[in-house]
PDB file of N, CA and C in Angstrom:
ATOM      1  N   MET A   1     142.652  72.301  60.864  1.00 52.00           N
ATOM      2  CA  MET A   1     143.410  73.221  60.049  1.00 52.00           C
ATOM      3  C   MET A   1     142.781  73.321  58.668  1.00 52.00           C
ATOM      4  N   LEU A   2     142.334  72.217  58.125  1.00 51.00           N
ATOM      5  CA  LEU A   2     141.718  72.208  56.809  1.00 51.00           C
ATOM      6  C   LEU A   2     140.461  73.077  56.811  1.00 51.00           C
ATOM      7  N   VAL A   3     139.691  73.042  57.936  1.00 53.00           N
ATOM      8  CA  VAL A   3     138.476  73.839  58.046  1.00 53.00           C
ATOM      9  C   VAL A   3     138.818  75.323  57.976  1.00 53.00           C
ATOM     10  N   ALA A   4     139.873  75.732  58.654  1.00 53.00           N
ATOM     11  CA  ALA A   4     140.276  77.143  58.653  1.00 53.00           C
ATOM     12  C   ALA A   4     140.653  77.592  57.246  1.00 53.00           C
ATOM     13  N   VAL A   5     141.335  76.748  56.508  1.00 53.00           N
ATOM     14  CA  VAL A   5     141.728  77.092  55.139  1.00 53.00           C
ATOM     15  C   VAL A   5     140.495  77.214  54.257  1.00 53.00           C
ATOM     16  N   LEU A   6     139.548  76.273  54.398  1.00 53.00           N
ATOM     17  CA  LEU A   6     138.346  76.303  53.575  1.00 53.00           C
ATOM     18  C   LEU A   6     137.480  77.517  53.905  1.00 53.00           C
ATOM     19  N   LEU A   7     137.322  77.809  55.197  1.00 56.00           N
ATOM     20  CA  LEU A   7     136.521  78.962  55.584  1.00 56.00           C
ATOM     21  C   LEU A   7     137.198  80.261  55.177  1.00 56.00           C
ATOM     22  N   GLY A   8     138.481  80.299  55.279  1.00 57.00           N
ATOM     23  CA  GLY A   8     139.204  81.498  54.876  1.00 57.00           C
ATOM     24  C   GLY A   8     139.086  81.734  53.381  1.00 57.00           C
ATOM     25  N   GLY A   9     139.017  80.670  52.594  1.00 56.00           N
ATOM     26  CA  GLY A   9     138.906  80.806  51.156  1.00 56.00           C
ATOM     27  C   GLY A   9     137.537  81.289  50.709  1.00 56.00           C
ATOM     28  N   CYS A  10     136.488  81.054  51.525  1.00 54.00           N
ATOM     29  CA  CYS A  10     135.141  81.463  51.157  1.00 54.00           C
ATOM     30  C   CYS A  10     135.035  82.978  51.042  1.00 54.00           C
ATOM     31  N   THR A  11     135.715  83.695  51.883  1.00 53.00           N
ATOM     32  CA  THR A  11     135.594  85.150  51.860  1.00 53.00           C
ATOM     33  C   THR A  11     136.303  85.757  50.668  1.00 53.00           C
ATOM     34  N   SER A  12     137.264  85.062  50.116  1.00 54.00           N
ATOM     35  CA  SER A  12     138.000  85.638  48.986  1.00 54.00           C
ATOM     36  C   SER A  12     137.136  85.711  47.733  1.00 54.00           C
ATOM     37  N   PHE A  13     136.099  84.882  47.615  1.00 56.00           N
ATOM     38  CA  PHE A  13     135.242  84.914  46.442  1.00 56.00           C
ATOM     39  C   PHE A  13     134.293  86.102  46.448  1.00 56.00           C
ATOM     40  N   LYS A  14     133.882  86.550  47.614  1.00 59.00           N
ATOM     41  CA  LYS A  14     132.899  87.624  47.710  1.00 59.00           C
ATOM     42  C   LYS A  14     133.543  88.977  47.983  1.00 59.00           C
ATOM     43  N   GLY A  15     134.793  89.022  48.099  1.00 60.00           N
ATOM     44  CA  GLY A  15     135.459  90.291  48.379  1.00 60.00           C
ATOM     45  C   GLY A  15     135.593  90.518  49.878  1.00 60.00           C
ATOM     46  N   ARG A  16     135.840  91.730  50.229  1.00 65.00           N
ATOM     47  CA  ARG A  16     136.077  92.083  51.622  1.00 65.00           C
ATOM     48  C   ARG A  16     134.763  92.024  52.413  1.00 65.00           C
ATOM     49  N   VAL A  17     134.805  91.440  53.609  1.00 62.00           N
ATOM     50  CA  VAL A  17     133.636  91.327  54.467  1.00 62.00           C
ATOM     51  C   VAL A  17     133.566  92.575  55.345  1.00 62.00           C
ATOM     52  N   ALA A  18     132.386  93.189  55.375  1.00 62.00           N
ATOM     53  CA  ALA A  18     132.210  94.374  56.214  1.00 62.00           C
ATOM     54  C   ALA A  18     132.200  93.966  57.683  1.00 62.00           C
ATOM     55  N   PRO A  19     132.826  94.765  58.541  1.00 62.00           N
ATOM     56  CA  PRO A  19     132.824  94.427  59.964  1.00 62.00           C
ATOM     57  C   PRO A  19     131.411  94.532  60.536  1.00 62.00           C
ATOM     58  N   ALA A  20     131.159  93.764  61.561  1.00 58.00           N
ATOM     59  CA  ALA A  20     129.848  93.789  62.217  1.00 58.00           C
ATOM     60  C   ALA A  20     129.639  95.145  62.874  1.00 58.00           C
ATOM     61  N   PRO A  21     128.402  95.660  62.819  1.00 57.00           N
ATOM     62  CA  PRO A  21     128.155  96.958  63.452  1.00 57.00           C
ATOM     63  C   PRO A  21     128.336  96.871  64.967  1.00 57.00           C
ATOM     64  N   ALA A  22     128.796  97.964  65.538  1.00 51.00           N
ATOM     65  CA  ALA A  22     129.005  98.006  66.988  1.00 51.00           C
ATOM     66  C   ALA A  22     127.655  97.914  67.693  1.00 51.00           C
ATOM     67  N   PRO A  23     127.588  97.215  68.824  1.00 52.00           N
ATOM     68  CA  PRO A  23     126.310  97.119  69.553  1.00 52.00           C
ATOM     69  C   PRO A  23     125.900  98.488  70.080  1.00 52.00           C
ATOM     70  N   VAL A  24     124.623  98.731  70.021  1.00 49.00           N
ATOM     71  CA  VAL A  24     124.085 100.001  70.495  1.00 49.00           C
ATOM     72  C   VAL A  24     123.541  99.794  71.903  1.00 49.00           C
ATOM     73  N   ALA A  25     124.008 100.597  72.831  1.00 45.00           N
ATOM     74  CA  ALA A  25     123.546 100.486  74.214  1.00 45.00           C
ATOM     75  C   ALA A  25     122.161 101.111  74.333  1.00 45.00           C
ATOM     76  N   ALA A  26     121.288 100.438  75.041  1.00 48.00           N
ATOM     77  CA  ALA A  26     119.957 100.984  75.285  1.00 48.00           C
ATOM     78  C   ALA A  26     120.075 102.053  76.359  1.00 48.00           C
ATOM     79  N   VAL A  27     119.760 103.267  75.994  1.00 42.00           N
ATOM     80  CA  VAL A  27     119.899 104.383  76.917  1.00 42.00           C
ATOM     81  C   VAL A  27     118.519 104.842  77.338  1.00 42.00           C
ATOM     82  N   LYS A  28     118.316 104.919  78.629  1.00 44.00           N
ATOM     83  CA  LYS A  28     117.049 105.426  79.147  1.00 44.00           C
ATOM     84  C   LYS A  28     117.103 106.942  79.119  1.00 44.00           C
ATOM     85  N   PRO A  29     116.043 107.587  78.683  1.00 42.00           N
ATOM     86  CA  PRO A  29     116.062 109.043  78.734  1.00 42.00           C
ATOM     87  C   PRO A  29     116.111 109.514  80.178  1.00 42.00           C
ATOM     88  N   ALA A  30     116.857 110.554  80.392  1.00 43.00           N
ATOM     89  CA  ALA A  30     116.988 111.094  81.751  1.00 43.00           C
ATOM     90  C   ALA A  30     115.659 111.695  82.183  1.00 43.00           C
ATOM     91  N   ALA A  31     115.339 111.495  83.446  1.00 54.00           N
ATOM     92  CA  ALA A  31     114.117 112.079  83.995  1.00 54.00           C
ATOM     93  C   ALA A  31     114.303 113.588  84.053  1.00 54.00           C
ATOM     94  N   PRO A  32     113.229 114.333  83.848  1.00 60.00           N
ATOM     95  CA  PRO A  32     113.367 115.779  83.931  1.00 60.00           C
ATOM     96  C   PRO A  32     113.816 116.170  85.326  1.00 60.00           C
ATOM     97  N   GLY A  33     114.622 117.209  85.414  1.00 65.00           N
ATOM     98  CA  GLY A  33     115.154 117.648  86.698  1.00 65.00           C
ATOM     99  C   GLY A  33     114.044 118.074  87.642  1.00 65.00           C
ATOM    100  N   LEU A  34     113.876 117.336  88.710  1.00 69.00           N
ATOM    101  CA  LEU A  34     112.866 117.672  89.699  1.00 69.00           C
ATOM    102  C   LEU A  34     113.514 118.514  90.784  1.00 69.00           C
ATOM    103  N   LEU A  35     112.856 119.598  91.157  1.00 74.00           N
ATOM    104  CA  LEU A  35     113.394 120.499  92.165  1.00 74.00           C
ATOM    105  C   LEU A  35     112.381 120.690  93.275  1.00 74.00           C
ATOM    106  N   ASP A  36     112.871 120.836  94.498  1.00 71.00           N
ATOM    107  CA  ASP A  36     111.968 121.158  95.601  1.00 71.00           C
ATOM    108  C   ASP A  36     111.684 122.665  95.570  1.00 71.00           C
ATOM    109  N   PRO A  37     110.807 123.169  96.432  1.00 79.00           N
ATOM    110  CA  PRO A  37     110.473 124.599  96.392  1.00 79.00           C
ATOM    111  C   PRO A  37     111.672 125.524  96.574  1.00 79.00           C
ATOM    112  N   ASN A  38     112.750 125.050  97.188  1.00 82.00           N
ATOM    113  CA  ASN A  38     113.946 125.871  97.376  1.00 82.00           C
ATOM    114  C   ASN A  38     114.892 125.813  96.184  1.00 82.00           C
ATOM    115  N   GLY A  39     114.571 124.983  95.186  1.00 78.00           N
ATOM    116  CA  GLY A  39     115.413 124.873  94.003  1.00 78.00           C
ATOM    117  C   GLY A  39     116.474 123.792  94.114  1.00 78.00           C
ATOM    118  N   THR A  40     116.430 122.992  95.161  1.00 78.00           N
ATOM    119  CA  THR A  40     117.394 121.914  95.352  1.00 78.00           C
ATOM    120  C   THR A  40     116.936 120.687  94.563  1.00 78.00           C
ATOM    121  N   PRO A  41     117.854 120.043  93.822  1.00 75.00           N
ATOM    122  CA  PRO A  41     117.457 118.848  93.070  1.00 75.00           C
ATOM    123  C   PRO A  41     116.960 117.739  93.999  1.00 75.00           C
ATOM    124  N   ILE A  42     115.914 117.023  93.567  1.00 69.00           N
ATOM    125  CA  ILE A  42     115.346 115.920  94.323  1.00 69.00           C
ATOM    126  C   ILE A  42     115.984 114.626  93.832  1.00 69.00           C
ATOM    127  N   GLU A  43     116.530 113.850  94.760  1.00 68.00           N
ATOM    128  CA  GLU A  43     117.168 112.593  94.405  1.00 68.00           C
ATOM    129  C   GLU A  43     116.110 111.492  94.342  1.00 68.00           C
ATOM    130  N   ARG A  44     116.160 110.688  93.279  1.00 71.00           N
ATOM    131  CA  ARG A  44     115.252 109.558  93.150  1.00 71.00           C
ATOM    132  C   ARG A  44     115.963 108.309  93.631  1.00 71.00           C
ATOM    133  N   VAL A  45     115.306 107.560  94.508  1.00 72.00           N
ATOM    134  CA  VAL A  45     115.872 106.334  95.064  1.00 72.00           C
ATOM    135  C   VAL A  45     115.182 105.159  94.384  1.00 72.00           C
ATOM    136  N   PRO A  46     115.951 104.194  93.847  1.00 80.00           N
ATOM    137  CA  PRO A  46     115.310 103.040  93.214  1.00 80.00           C
ATOM    138  C   PRO A  46     114.536 102.216  94.237  1.00 80.00           C
ATOM    139  N   PHE A  47     113.426 101.614  93.795  1.00 86.00           N
ATOM    140  CA  PHE A  47     112.578 100.826  94.684  1.00 86.00           C
ATOM    141  C   PHE A  47     113.249  99.496  94.992  1.00 86.00           C
ATOM    142  N   ARG A  48     113.389  99.194  96.300  1.00 90.00           N
ATOM    143  CA  ARG A  48     113.930  97.918  96.750  1.00 90.00           C
ATOM    144  C   ARG A  48     113.081  97.433  97.918  1.00 90.00           C
ATOM    145  N   THR A  49     112.765  96.151  97.921  1.00 91.00           N
ATOM    146  CA  THR A  49     112.053  95.598  99.069  1.00 91.00           C
ATOM    147  C   THR A  49     113.073  95.189 100.119  1.00 91.00           C
ATOM    148  N   GLY A  50     112.612  95.088 101.350  1.00 93.00           N
ATOM    149  CA  GLY A  50     113.471  94.674 102.450  1.00 93.00           C
ATOM    150  C   GLY A  50     112.756  93.649 103.303  1.00 93.00           C
ATOM    151  N   VAL A  51     113.423  93.191 104.355  1.00 94.00           N
ATOM    152  CA  VAL A  51     112.846  92.144 105.196  1.00 94.00           C
ATOM    153  C   VAL A  51     111.605  92.625 105.936  1.00 94.00           C
ATOM    154  N   SER A  52     111.466  93.930 106.152  1.00 94.00           N
ATOM    155  CA  SER A  52     110.316  94.460 106.893  1.00 94.00           C
ATOM    156  C   SER A  52     109.309  95.181 106.000  1.00 94.00           C
ATOM    157  N   SER A  53     109.402  95.024 104.682  1.00 94.00           N
ATOM    158  CA  SER A  53     108.477  95.707 103.772  1.00 94.00           C
ATOM    159  C   SER A  53     107.023  95.366 104.071  1.00 94.00           C
ATOM    160  N   ALA A  54     106.719  94.093 104.279  1.00 94.00           N
ATOM    161  CA  ALA A  54     105.333  93.677 104.536  1.00 94.00           C
ATOM    162  C   ALA A  54     104.815  94.283 105.844  1.00 94.00           C
ATOM    163  N   THR A  55     105.669  94.335 106.862  1.00 95.00           N
ATOM    164  CA  THR A  55     105.277  94.915 108.150  1.00 95.00           C
ATOM    165  C   THR A  55     104.944  96.390 107.999  1.00 95.00           C
ATOM    166  N   VAL A  56     105.789  97.116 107.260  1.00 95.00           N
ATOM    167  CA  VAL A  56     105.573  98.555 107.060  1.00 95.00           C
ATOM    168  C   VAL A  56     104.319  98.784 106.221  1.00 95.00           C
ATOM    169  N   GLU A  57     104.054  97.935 105.250  1.00 94.00           N
ATOM    170  CA  GLU A  57     102.843  98.072 104.436  1.00 94.00           C
ATOM    171  C   GLU A  57     101.589  97.893 105.298  1.00 94.00           C
ATOM    172  N   LYS A  58     101.619  96.945 106.237  1.00 95.00           N
ATOM    173  CA  LYS A  58     100.480  96.753 107.145  1.00 95.00           C
ATOM    174  C   LYS A  58     100.303  97.976 108.043  1.00 95.00           C
ATOM    175  N   MET A  59     101.416  98.525 108.539  1.00 95.00           N
ATOM    176  CA  MET A  59     101.354  99.728 109.380  1.00 95.00           C
ATOM    177  C   MET A  59     100.767 100.894 108.589  1.00 95.00           C
ATOM    178  N   ALA A  60     101.195 101.033 107.331  1.00 94.00           N
ATOM    179  CA  ALA A  60     100.711 102.123 106.491  1.00 94.00           C
ATOM    180  C   ALA A  60      99.213 101.982 106.240  1.00 94.00           C
ATOM    181  N   LYS A  61      98.763 100.765 105.991  1.00 93.00           N
ATOM    182  CA  LYS A  61      97.343 100.521 105.745  1.00 93.00           C
ATOM    183  C   LYS A  61      96.515 100.899 106.972  1.00 93.00           C
ATOM    184  N   GLN A  62      97.008 100.562 108.166  1.00 94.00           N
ATOM    185  CA  GLN A  62      96.312 100.921 109.396  1.00 94.00           C
ATOM    186  C   GLN A  62      96.267 102.434 109.603  1.00 94.00           C
ATOM    187  N   ALA A  63      97.266 103.141 109.054  1.00 93.00           N
ATOM    188  CA  ALA A  63      97.322 104.602 109.184  1.00 93.00           C
ATOM    189  C   ALA A  63      96.526 105.307 108.090  1.00 93.00           C
ATOM    190  N   GLY A  64      95.943 104.544 107.148  1.00 93.00           N
ATOM    191  CA  GLY A  64      95.145 105.143 106.088  1.00 93.00           C
ATOM    192  C   GLY A  64      95.900 105.379 104.806  1.00 93.00           C
ATOM    193  N   CYS A  65      97.000 104.674 104.624  1.00 92.00           N
ATOM    194  CA  CYS A  65      97.830 104.812 103.423  1.00 92.00           C
ATOM    195  C   CYS A  65      97.792 103.488 102.677  1.00 92.00           C
ATOM    196  N   GLY A  66      97.393 103.523 101.418  1.00 87.00           N
ATOM    197  CA  GLY A  66      97.322 102.287 100.649  1.00 87.00           C
ATOM    198  C   GLY A  66      97.706 102.485  99.205  1.00 87.00           C
ATOM    199  N   GLY A  67      97.830 101.368  98.493  1.00 81.00           N
ATOM    200  CA  GLY A  67      98.118 101.401  97.065  1.00 81.00           C
ATOM    201  C   GLY A  67      99.590 101.582  96.766  1.00 81.00           C
ATOM    202  N   GLY A  68      99.880 101.756  95.484  1.00 82.00           N
ATOM    203  CA  GLY A  68     101.256 101.979  95.055  1.00 82.00           C
ATOM    204  C   GLY A  68     102.067 100.702  94.995  1.00 82.00           C
ATOM    205  N   GLN A  69     103.384 100.863  94.916  1.00 87.00           N
ATOM    206  CA  GLN A  69     104.298  99.725  94.825  1.00 87.00           C
ATOM    207  C   GLN A  69     104.445  99.005  96.152  1.00 87.00           C
ATOM    208  N   GLY A  70     104.242  99.695  97.226  1.00 90.00           N
ATOM    209  CA  GLY A  70     104.455  99.112  98.543  1.00 90.00           C
ATOM    210  C   GLY A  70     105.572  99.843  99.251  1.00 90.00           C
ATOM    211  N   ALA A  71     106.044  99.268 100.351  1.00 93.00           N
ATOM    212  CA  ALA A  71     107.087  99.892 101.167  1.00 93.00           C
ATOM    213  C   ALA A  71     108.450  99.529 100.606  1.00 93.00           C
ATOM    214  N   GLY A  72     109.207 100.549 100.234  1.00 93.00           N
ATOM    215  CA  GLY A  72     110.535 100.345  99.682  1.00 93.00           C
ATOM    216  C   GLY A  72     111.613 100.718 100.677  1.00 93.00           C
ATOM    217  N   LEU A  73     112.698  99.965 100.648  1.00 94.00           N
ATOM    218  CA  LEU A  73     113.833 100.200 101.530  1.00 94.00           C
ATOM    219  C   LEU A  73     114.621 101.401 101.015  1.00 94.00           C
ATOM    220  N   VAL A  74     114.819 102.394 101.873  1.00 92.00           N
ATOM    221  CA  VAL A  74     115.528 103.618 101.491  1.00 92.00           C
ATOM    222  C   VAL A  74     117.004 103.524 101.873  1.00 92.00           C
ATOM    223  N   THR A  75     117.311 102.896 103.002  1.00 92.00           N
ATOM    224  CA  THR A  75     118.692 102.777 103.469  1.00 92.00           C
ATOM    225  C   THR A  75     119.283 101.439 103.043  1.00 92.00           C
ATOM    226  N   GLU A  76     120.531 101.236 103.368  1.00 92.00           N
ATOM    227  CA  GLU A  76     121.168  99.951 103.100  1.00 92.00           C
ATOM    228  C   GLU A  76     120.605  98.907 104.067  1.00 92.00           C
ATOM    229  N   PRO A  77     120.512  97.633 103.654  1.00 93.00           N
ATOM    230  CA  PRO A  77     120.034  96.600 104.571  1.00 93.00           C
ATOM    231  C   PRO A  77     120.955  96.485 105.784  1.00 93.00           C
ATOM    232  N   GLY A  78     120.374  96.270 106.944  1.00 93.00           N
ATOM    233  CA  GLY A  78     121.172  96.150 108.156  1.00 93.00           C
ATOM    234  C   GLY A  78     120.280  96.083 109.376  1.00 93.00           C
ATOM    235  N   PRO A  79     120.849  96.280 110.548  1.00 95.00           N
ATOM    236  CA  PRO A  79     120.036  96.205 111.764  1.00 95.00           C
ATOM    237  C   PRO A  79     119.038  97.352 111.879  1.00 95.00           C
ATOM    238  N   VAL A  80     119.362  98.511 111.304  1.00 95.00           N
ATOM    239  CA  VAL A  80     118.444  99.652 111.310  1.00 95.00           C
ATOM    240  C   VAL A  80     118.148 100.009 109.857  1.00 95.00           C
ATOM    241  N   GLU A  81     116.853  99.994 109.497  1.00 95.00           N
ATOM    242  CA  GLU A  81     116.443 100.270 108.119  1.00 95.00           C
ATOM    243  C   GLU A  81     115.330 101.305 108.116  1.00 95.00           C
ATOM    244  N   VAL A  82     115.269 102.088 107.051  1.00 96.00           N
ATOM    245  CA  VAL A  82     114.203 103.075 106.872  1.00 96.00           C
ATOM    246  C   VAL A  82     113.441 102.697 105.599  1.00 96.00           C
ATOM    247  N   TYR A  83     112.105 102.691 105.713  1.00 95.00           N
ATOM    248  CA  TYR A  83     111.221 102.343 104.602  1.00 95.00           C
ATOM    249  C   TYR A  83     110.339 103.538 104.267  1.00 95.00           C
ATOM    250  N   ARG A  84     109.967 103.618 102.989  1.00 94.00           N
ATOM    251  CA  ARG A  84     109.096 104.703 102.534  1.00 94.00           C
ATOM    252  C   ARG A  84     108.047 104.120 101.597  1.00 94.00           C
ATOM    253  N   MET A  85     106.819 104.629 101.730  1.00 93.00           N
ATOM    254  CA  MET A  85     105.721 104.162 100.882  1.00 93.00           C
ATOM    255  C   MET A  85     104.887 105.356 100.455  1.00 93.00           C
ATOM    256  N   ARG A  86     104.651 105.466  99.151  1.00 91.00           N
ATOM    257  CA  ARG A  86     103.770 106.523  98.638  1.00 91.00           C
ATOM    258  C   ARG A  86     102.326 106.101  98.831  1.00 91.00           C
ATOM    259  N   CYS A  87     101.526 107.004  99.341  1.00 91.00           N
ATOM    260  CA  CYS A  87     100.107 106.720  99.574  1.00 91.00           C
ATOM    261  C   CYS A  87      99.314 107.153  98.342  1.00 91.00           C
ATOM    262  N   GLU A  88      98.702 106.191  97.679  1.00 91.00           N
ATOM    263  CA  GLU A  88      97.911 106.494  96.489  1.00 91.00           C
ATOM    264  C   GLU A  88      96.423 106.286  96.719  1.00 91.00           C
ATOM    265  N   GLU A  89      96.059 105.753  97.888  1.00 88.00           N
ATOM    266  CA  GLU A  89      94.654 105.536  98.231  1.00 88.00           C
ATOM    267  C   GLU A  89      94.450 105.890  99.699  1.00 88.00           C
ATOM    268  N   GLY A  90      93.207 106.155 100.056  1.00 87.00           N
ATOM    269  CA  GLY A  90      92.869 106.398 101.450  1.00 87.00           C
ATOM    270  C   GLY A  90      93.008 107.856 101.859  1.00 87.00           C
ATOM    271  N   PRO A  91      92.819 108.125 103.140  1.00 90.00           N
ATOM    272  CA  PRO A  91      92.865 109.496 103.646  1.00 90.00           C
ATOM    273  C   PRO A  91      94.237 110.168 103.493  1.00 90.00           C
ATOM    274  N   MET A  92      95.304 109.377 103.416  1.00 88.00           N
ATOM    275  CA  MET A  92      96.655 109.952 103.284  1.00 88.00           C
ATOM    276  C   MET A  92      97.093 110.092 101.824  1.00 88.00           C
ATOM    277  N   ARG A  93      96.157 110.000 100.895  1.00 89.00           N
ATOM    278  CA  ARG A  93      96.485 110.047  99.468  1.00 89.00           C
ATOM    279  C   ARG A  93      97.361 111.260  99.146  1.00 89.00           C
ATOM    280  N   GLY A  94      98.426 111.017  98.398  1.00 89.00           N
ATOM    281  CA  GLY A  94      99.341 112.075  97.995  1.00 89.00           C
ATOM    282  C   GLY A  94     100.468 112.330  98.998  1.00 89.00           C
ATOM    283  N   LYS A  95     100.461 111.617 100.111  1.00 91.00           N
ATOM    284  CA  LYS A  95     101.497 111.790 101.125  1.00 91.00           C
ATOM    285  C   LYS A  95     102.428 110.585 101.123  1.00 91.00           C
ATOM    286  N   VAL A  96     103.441 110.643 101.967  1.00 92.00           N
ATOM    287  CA  VAL A  96     104.414 109.565 102.075  1.00 92.00           C
ATOM    288  C   VAL A  96     104.409 109.026 103.497  1.00 92.00           C
ATOM    289  N   PHE A  97     104.344 107.711 103.631  1.00 94.00           N
ATOM    290  CA  PHE A  97     104.421 107.052 104.934  1.00 94.00           C
ATOM    291  C   PHE A  97     105.855 106.563 105.099  1.00 94.00           C
ATOM    292  N   THR A  98     106.494 106.916 106.213  1.00 95.00           N
ATOM    293  CA  THR A  98     107.874 106.529 106.472  1.00 95.00           C
ATOM    294  C   THR A  98     107.950 105.801 107.806  1.00 95.00           C
ATOM    295  N   ALA A  99     108.750 104.747 107.849  1.00 96.00           N
ATOM    296  CA  ALA A  99     108.918 103.970 109.084  1.00 96.00           C
ATOM    297  C   ALA A  99     110.385 103.589 109.248  1.00 96.00           C
ATOM    298  N   ARG A 100     110.777 103.475 110.505  1.00 96.00           N
ATOM    299  CA  ARG A 100     112.140 103.060 110.862  1.00 96.00           C
ATOM    300  C   ARG A 100     112.039 101.713 111.552  1.00 96.00           C
ATOM    301  N   CYS A 101     112.815 100.755 111.086  1.00 96.00           N
ATOM    302  CA  CYS A 101     112.792  99.419 111.665  1.00 96.00           C
ATOM    303  C   CYS A 101     114.171  99.093 112.231  1.00 96.00           C
ATOM    304  N   GLU A 102     114.193  98.718 113.506  1.00 95.00           N
ATOM    305  CA  GLU A 102     115.437  98.310 114.153  1.00 95.00           C
ATOM    306  C   GLU A 102     115.275  96.875 114.605  1.00 95.00           C
ATOM    307  N   LEU A 103     116.092  95.987 114.013  1.00 94.00           N
ATOM    308  CA  LEU A 103     115.996  94.549 114.283  1.00 94.00           C
ATOM    309  C   LEU A 103     114.562  94.047 114.096  1.00 94.00           C
ATOM    310  N   ARG A 104     113.948  94.475 112.996  1.00 91.00           N
ATOM    311  CA  ARG A 104     112.595  94.092 112.560  1.00 91.00           C
ATOM    312  C   ARG A 104     111.483  94.611 113.466  1.00 91.00           C
ATOM    313  N   GLN A 105     111.792  95.530 114.345  1.00 95.00           N
ATOM    314  CA  GLN A 105     110.783  96.197 115.167  1.00 95.00           C
ATOM    315  C   GLN A 105     110.567  97.566 114.547  1.00 95.00           C
ATOM    316  N   CYS A 106     109.397  97.792 113.948  1.00 96.00           N
ATOM    317  CA  CYS A 106     109.160  99.001 113.158  1.00 96.00           C
ATOM    318  C   CYS A 106     108.297 100.015 113.905  1.00 96.00           C
ATOM    319  N   ALA A 107     108.580 101.288 113.646  1.00 95.00           N
ATOM    320  CA  ALA A 107     107.817 102.393 114.213  1.00 95.00           C
ATOM    321  C   ALA A 107     107.674 103.479 113.159  1.00 95.00           C
ATOM    322  N   LYS A 108     106.507 104.120 113.147  1.00 95.00           N
ATOM    323  CA  LYS A 108     106.247 105.218 112.214  1.00 95.00           C
ATOM    324  C   LYS A 108     107.164 106.392 112.561  1.00 95.00           C
ATOM    325  N   MET A 109     107.648 107.045 111.542  1.00 92.00           N
ATOM    326  CA  MET A 109     108.507 108.224 111.756  1.00 92.00           C
ATOM    327  C   MET A 109     107.681 109.487 111.633  1.00 92.00           C
TER     328      MET A 109
END
């Protein structure tokens, strides 16, 4: 109790204490609106790895697709998953490799 009285008395000598500034949230700038040729907005899916990412990356490499972040999980994790990988190297450069994995058995789509 004595500490509270002493600390409370310190502020009376300097006058009123200004409140702390409100925290500023870090805001990411919105990506420019991407549209397909028909004018429909393109949805961006965040990159997530899955249990079959390495398998799909090997399949993509055999198909001539390489580089980039790797194979990302597009669907929710479960018995059937869909993976997508952007091809930045090789004969498939500029294309997308997609695979469907059911119970870790993957096939190119």
